[in-house]
mmCIF file of C-alpha atoms in Angstrom:
data_model
loop_
_atom_site.group_PDB
_atom_site.id
_atom_site.type_symbol
_atom_site.label_atom_id
_atom_site.label_comp_id
_atom_site.label_asym_id
_atom_site.label_seq_id
_atom_site.Cartn_x
_atom_site.Cartn_y
_atom_site.Cartn_z
ATOM 1 C CA ASP A 1 8.298 243.162 169.532
ATOM 2 C CA ALA A 2 5.706 245.863 170.231
ATOM 3 C CA GLY A 3 4.619 247.909 167.288
ATOM 4 C CA VAL A 4 3.537 251.521 167.353
ATOM 5 C CA THR A 5 0.998 252.208 170.086
ATOM 6 C CA GLN A 6 -1.328 255.168 170.470
ATOM 7 C CA SER A 7 -3.652 256.424 173.164
ATOM 8 C CA PRO A 8 -6.453 257.006 173.615
ATOM 9 C CA THR A 9 -8.286 255.079 170.912
ATOM 10 C CA HIS A 10 -11.248 257.448 170.842
ATOM 11 C CA LEU A 11 -11.930 260.956 172.096
ATOM 12 C CA ILE A 12 -14.897 263.282 172.057
ATOM 13 C CA LYS A 13 -14.289 266.999 172.603
ATOM 14 C CA THR A 14 -16.213 270.209 172.064
ATOM 15 C CA ARG A 15 -15.218 273.192 169.992
ATOM 16 C CA GLY A 16 -12.600 275.387 171.602
ATOM 17 C CA GLN A 17 -11.204 272.679 173.828
ATOM 18 C CA GLN A 18 -7.666 271.356 173.742
ATOM 19 C CA VAL A 19 -6.580 267.732 173.205
ATOM 20 C CA THR A 20 -3.388 265.707 173.679
ATOM 21 C CA LEU A 21 -2.738 262.475 171.821
ATOM 22 C CA ARG A 22 0.110 260.109 172.652
ATOM 23 C CA CYS A 23 2.313 257.748 170.688
ATOM 24 C CA SER A 24 5.026 255.224 171.481
ATOM 25 C CA PRO A 25 7.193 254.243 168.525
ATOM 26 C CA LYS A 26 8.175 250.776 167.423
ATOM 27 C CA SER A 27 11.193 249.393 169.247
ATOM 28 C CA GLY A 28 14.423 250.631 167.667
ATOM 29 C CA HIS A 29 12.771 253.617 165.977
ATOM 30 C CA ASP A 30 13.648 257.190 166.950
ATOM 31 C CA THR A 31 11.665 259.236 164.437
ATOM 32 C CA VAL A 32 7.953 259.905 164.885
ATOM 33 C CA SER A 33 5.568 261.436 162.369
ATOM 34 C CA TRP A 34 1.930 262.460 162.796
ATOM 35 C CA TYR A 35 -0.776 262.359 160.146
ATOM 36 C CA GLN A 36 -4.388 263.480 160.008
ATOM 37 C CA GLN A 37 -6.843 261.334 158.072
ATOM 38 C CA ALA A 38 -10.237 262.870 157.417
ATOM 39 C CA LEU A 39 -13.095 260.538 156.573
ATOM 40 C CA GLY A 40 -12.715 259.111 153.069
ATOM 41 C CA GLN A 41 -9.347 260.774 152.486
ATOM 42 C CA GLY A 42 -5.708 259.803 152.481
ATOM 43 C CA PRO A 43 -3.550 260.736 155.480
ATOM 44 C CA GLN A 44 -2.062 264.241 155.477
ATOM 45 C CA PHE A 45 1.339 264.903 157.054
ATOM 46 C CA ILE A 46 1.266 267.136 160.126
ATOM 47 C CA PHE A 47 4.882 267.062 161.362
ATOM 48 C CA GLN A 48 7.854 264.865 162.166
ATOM 49 C CA TYR A 49 10.010 264.708 165.290
ATOM 50 C CA TYR A 50 13.576 263.558 165.673
ATOM 51 C CA GLU A 51 15.959 264.119 168.587
ATOM 52 C CA GLU A 52 13.165 265.911 170.448
ATOM 53 C CA GLU A 53 12.847 268.567 167.755
ATOM 54 C CA GLU A 54 10.370 269.204 164.980
ATOM 55 C CA ARG A 55 12.294 268.312 161.847
ATOM 56 C CA GLN A 56 9.671 269.133 159.231
ATOM 57 C CA ARG A 57 6.099 270.325 159.148
ATOM 58 C CA GLY A 58 3.188 270.037 156.785
ATOM 59 C CA ASN A 59 0.559 272.621 155.989
ATOM 60 C CA PHE A 60 -1.152 272.761 159.378
ATOM 61 C CA PRO A 61 -1.784 275.822 161.578
ATOM 62 C CA ASP A 62 0.110 276.574 164.760
ATOM 63 C CA ARG A 63 -2.813 275.193 166.763
ATOM 64 C CA PHE A 64 -1.177 271.857 166.062
ATOM 65 C CA SER A 65 1.953 271.347 168.122
ATOM 66 C CA GLY A 66 3.967 268.422 169.285
ATOM 67 C CA HIS A 67 6.660 267.132 171.517
ATOM 68 C CA GLN A 68 9.073 264.245 171.574
ATOM 69 C CA PHE A 69 10.491 262.830 174.783
ATOM 70 C CA PRO A 70 13.949 261.338 175.444
ATOM 71 C CA ASN A 71 12.485 257.820 175.148
ATOM 72 C CA TYR A 72 11.295 258.785 171.606
ATOM 73 C CA SER A 73 7.606 258.761 172.501
ATOM 74 C CA SER A 74 5.625 261.716 171.245
ATOM 75 C CA GLU A 75 2.571 263.854 171.859
ATOM 76 C CA LEU A 76 0.344 265.756 169.485
ATOM 77 C CA ASN A 77 -1.493 268.743 170.935
ATOM 78 C CA VAL A 78 -4.329 270.556 169.234
ATOM 79 C CA ASN A 79 -5.626 273.823 170.711
ATOM 80 C CA ALA A 80 -8.881 275.673 170.072
ATOM 81 C CA LEU A 81 -10.502 272.665 168.445
ATOM 82 C CA LEU A 82 -12.662 273.172 165.374
ATOM 83 C CA LEU A 83 -15.324 270.887 163.981
ATOM 84 C CA GLY A 84 -13.014 270.266 161.025
ATOM 85 C CA ASP A 85 -10.397 268.751 163.316
ATOM 86 C CA SER A 86 -12.569 265.643 163.594
ATOM 87 C CA ALA A 87 -10.451 262.898 162.051
ATOM 88 C CA LEU A 88 -8.346 259.824 162.651
ATOM 89 C CA TYR A 89 -4.903 260.862 163.909
ATOM 90 C CA LEU A 90 -2.168 258.454 162.990
ATOM 91 C CA CYS A 91 1.290 258.188 164.437
ATOM 92 C CA ALA A 92 4.069 256.545 162.459
ATOM 93 C CA SER A 93 7.623 255.670 163.414
ATOM 94 C CA SER A 94 10.803 254.931 161.499
ATOM 95 C CA PRO A 95 14.536 254.687 162.118
ATOM 96 C CA SER A 96 16.574 257.826 161.497
ATOM 97 C CA GLY A 97 19.188 256.176 159.306
ATOM 98 C CA PRO A 98 18.665 253.790 156.402
ATOM 99 C CA GLY A 99 14.997 253.006 156.147
ATOM 100 C CA VAL A 100 13.836 256.397 157.387
ATOM 101 C CA GLU A 101 11.360 256.544 154.528
ATOM 102 C CA THR A 102 9.648 253.306 155.601
ATOM 103 C CA GLN A 103 7.128 254.230 158.265
ATOM 104 C CA TYR A 104 5.076 251.929 160.467
ATOM 105 C CA PHE A 105 1.729 253.138 161.706
ATOM 106 C CA GLY A 106 -0.167 252.790 164.931
ATOM 107 C CA PRO A 107 -3.899 252.053 165.139
ATOM 108 C CA GLY A 108 -4.774 255.732 165.395
ATOM 109 C CA THR A 109 -6.824 257.943 167.685
ATOM 110 C CA ARG A 110 -10.274 258.835 166.444
ATOM 111 C CA LEU A 111 -11.172 262.387 167.487
ATOM 112 C CA LEU A 112 -14.688 263.725 167.268
ATOM 113 C CA VAL A 113 -15.242 267.444 167.849
ATOM 114 C CA LEU A 114 -18.817 268.478 168.624
ATOM 115 C CA GLY B 1 6.181 268.988 143.958
ATOM 116 C CA ASN B 2 5.286 265.563 145.251
ATOM 117 C CA SER B 3 1.876 263.983 144.719
ATOM 118 C CA VAL B 4 0.155 260.639 144.169
ATOM 119 C CA THR B 5 -2.889 259.914 142.036
ATOM 120 C CA GLN B 6 -4.856 256.706 142.499
ATOM 121 C CA MET B 7 -7.693 255.287 140.478
ATOM 122 C CA GLU B 8 -10.991 256.157 142.024
ATOM 123 C CA GLY B 9 -13.035 253.471 143.656
ATOM 124 C CA PRO B 10 -14.869 251.722 144.837
ATOM 125 C CA VAL B 11 -13.685 248.525 143.194
ATOM 126 C CA THR B 12 -15.956 245.503 143.550
ATOM 127 C CA LEU B 13 -14.748 242.038 142.543
ATOM 128 C CA SER B 14 -15.759 238.432 142.945
ATOM 129 C CA GLU B 15 -13.486 236.085 144.848
ATOM 130 C CA GLU B 16 -10.574 234.763 142.751
ATOM 131 C CA ALA B 17 -10.787 237.670 140.275
ATOM 132 C CA PHE B 18 -7.704 239.584 139.145
ATOM 133 C CA LEU B 19 -7.061 242.929 140.802
ATOM 134 C CA THR B 20 -5.350 246.035 139.461
ATOM 135 C CA ILE B 21 -5.320 249.369 141.271
ATOM 136 C CA ASN B 22 -3.589 252.090 139.294
ATOM 137 C CA CYS B 23 -1.220 254.560 140.912
ATOM 138 C CA THR B 24 0.853 257.295 139.293
ATOM 139 C CA TYR B 25 3.087 259.809 140.974
ATOM 140 C CA THR B 26 4.831 263.134 140.536
ATOM 141 C CA ALA B 27 8.060 263.676 142.397
ATOM 142 C CA THR B 28 11.284 265.600 142.425
ATOM 143 C CA GLY B 29 13.987 262.969 142.129
ATOM 144 C CA TYR B 30 13.388 259.272 142.582
ATOM 145 C CA PRO B 31 11.312 258.554 145.661
ATOM 146 C CA SER B 32 10.566 255.310 147.447
ATOM 147 C CA LEU B 33 7.084 253.976 146.680
ATOM 148 C CA PHE B 34 4.659 252.181 148.952
ATOM 149 C CA TRP B 35 1.297 250.505 149.167
ATOM 150 C CA TYR B 36 -0.468 250.597 152.510
ATOM 151 C CA VAL B 37 -3.712 248.804 153.413
ATOM 152 C CA GLN B 38 -6.325 249.940 155.920
ATOM 153 C CA TYR B 39 -8.912 247.513 157.253
ATOM 154 C CA PRO B 40 -12.147 248.923 158.716
ATOM 155 C CA GLY B 41 -11.586 250.780 161.959
ATOM 156 C CA GLU B 42 -7.818 250.253 161.930
ATOM 157 C CA GLY B 43 -4.613 252.103 161.180
ATOM 158 C CA LEU B 44 -2.441 251.627 158.109
ATOM 159 C CA GLN B 45 -0.401 248.502 157.481
ATOM 160 C CA LEU B 46 2.574 248.498 155.146
ATOM 161 C CA LEU B 47 1.754 246.070 152.335
ATOM 162 C CA LEU B 48 4.807 246.402 150.091
ATOM 163 C CA LYS B 49 7.437 248.845 148.927
ATOM 164 C CA ALA B 50 9.992 249.516 146.197
ATOM 165 C CA THR B 51 12.967 251.811 146.544
ATOM 166 C CA LYS B 52 14.337 252.139 143.002
ATOM 167 C CA ALA B 53 13.323 251.863 139.374
ATOM 168 C CA ASP B 54 12.331 248.365 138.166
ATOM 169 C CA ASP B 55 12.150 247.047 141.729
ATOM 170 C CA LYS B 56 9.176 244.778 142.359
ATOM 171 C CA GLY B 57 7.629 244.818 145.812
ATOM 172 C CA SER B 58 5.561 241.818 146.839
ATOM 173 C CA ASN B 59 3.699 240.543 149.871
ATOM 174 C CA LYS B 60 0.716 238.237 150.519
ATOM 175 C CA GLY B 61 0.211 237.667 146.788
ATOM 176 C CA PHE B 62 0.195 241.400 145.986
ATOM 177 C CA GLU B 63 2.799 242.870 143.643
ATOM 178 C CA ALA B 64 3.764 246.292 142.327
ATOM 179 C CA THR B 65 6.628 247.324 140.038
ATOM 180 C CA TYR B 66 8.359 250.721 140.203
ATOM 181 C CA ARG B 67 8.125 252.094 136.653
ATOM 182 C CA LYS B 68 10.201 255.238 136.275
ATOM 183 C CA GLU B 69 9.370 255.751 132.595
ATOM 184 C CA THR B 70 5.625 255.888 133.269
ATOM 185 C CA THR B 71 5.918 257.179 136.875
ATOM 186 C CA SER B 72 3.621 254.380 137.991
ATOM 187 C CA PHE B 73 3.358 251.809 140.770
ATOM 188 C CA HIS B 74 0.229 249.775 140.028
ATOM 189 C CA LEU B 75 -0.924 247.205 142.578
ATOM 190 C CA GLU B 76 -1.881 243.729 141.304
ATOM 191 C CA LYS B 77 -3.074 240.440 142.727
ATOM 192 C CA GLY B 78 -3.886 237.389 140.685
ATOM 193 C CA SER B 79 -6.703 236.003 142.819
ATOM 194 C CA VAL B 80 -8.397 238.142 145.465
ATOM 195 C CA GLN B 81 -10.073 236.835 148.591
ATOM 196 C CA VAL B 82 -12.903 238.192 150.697
ATOM 197 C CA SER B 83 -10.319 238.983 153.374
ATOM 198 C CA ASP B 84 -8.614 241.432 150.980
ATOM 199 C CA SER B 85 -11.550 243.821 151.308
ATOM 200 C CA ALA B 86 -10.031 247.058 152.600
ATOM 201 C CA VAL B 87 -8.892 250.511 151.511
ATOM 202 C CA TYR B 88 -5.575 250.597 149.655
ATOM 203 C CA PHE B 89 -3.317 253.661 149.662
ATOM 204 C CA CYS B 90 -0.443 254.362 147.323
ATOM 205 C CA ALA B 91 2.255 256.623 148.782
ATOM 206 C CA LEU B 92 5.663 258.049 148.027
ATOM 207 C CA SER B 93 8.483 259.252 150.223
ATOM 208 C CA PRO B 94 11.364 261.439 149.061
ATOM 209 C CA ILE B 95 14.739 259.916 149.828
ATOM 210 C CA ARG B 96 16.608 263.205 150.150
ATOM 211 C CA GLY B 97 16.022 266.881 150.757
ATOM 212 C CA SER B 98 13.906 268.775 153.242
ATOM 213 C CA THR B 99 10.958 266.375 152.894
ATOM 214 C CA LEU B 100 13.017 263.224 153.456
ATOM 215 C CA GLY B 101 10.933 260.551 155.117
ATOM 216 C CA ARG B 102 7.611 262.347 154.714
ATOM 217 C CA LEU B 103 4.848 260.266 153.141
ATOM 218 C CA TYR B 104 2.586 261.675 150.439
ATOM 219 C CA PHE B 105 -0.585 259.613 150.023
ATOM 220 C CA GLY B 106 -3.170 259.119 147.342
ATOM 221 C CA ARG B 107 -6.843 259.343 148.258
ATOM 222 C CA GLY B 108 -7.235 255.599 148.648
ATOM 223 C CA THR B 109 -9.174 252.937 146.749
ATOM 224 C CA GLN B 110 -11.903 250.950 148.463
ATOM 225 C CA LEU B 111 -11.851 247.278 147.465
ATOM 226 C CA THR B 112 -14.793 244.993 148.193
ATOM 227 C CA VAL B 113 -14.548 241.292 147.356
ATOM 228 C CA TRP B 114 -17.720 239.197 147.255
ATOM 229 C CA PRO B 115 -17.738 235.427 147.822
#
């Protein structure tokens, strides 16, 4: 049973560029959440997708956007990258019914903005 | 609002020592509580959870009890191993309302175990 997978594992971008990160949820899960983890900090919630729609959003600017596909996989897009966007981006999945609060994480994508 | 406060690290212990990492929370209602572990260069792994007051979550020798009266969820292990060296995160998730299923994390506690 495959767990949550993310790609790529590492990325280096320059300020002002745009980036797309990808996530495939754990088998049987239909809800995907994205988190940003800055160095030495706990993960911060970016947004959550269910049924191809953004269900809730954390305190992140509109430069951060996402998408969920019919197969439940998801993308995180960040436009106009800033140095402060350098972080580990984590994807987590959960079922939509009972157990929705229990999220399983992927290995993350480490983004460095120069 | 919802928030989690963890004891600040780093925590350094010798192998076979007793471990406690304190965690307290603030929440509207009665959330589910979690401990996640992050090994160097990796994502987060769910270590244990508790979904209601007085529940005890346990896994791999780690335990934590959901204490509603003290709003706490302290992590304990009777005898740590070198392989337990990692960063530990306490988290909560509301079980209803507009933030259902969203995780709120503490800042993490770095644990280093020496042989």
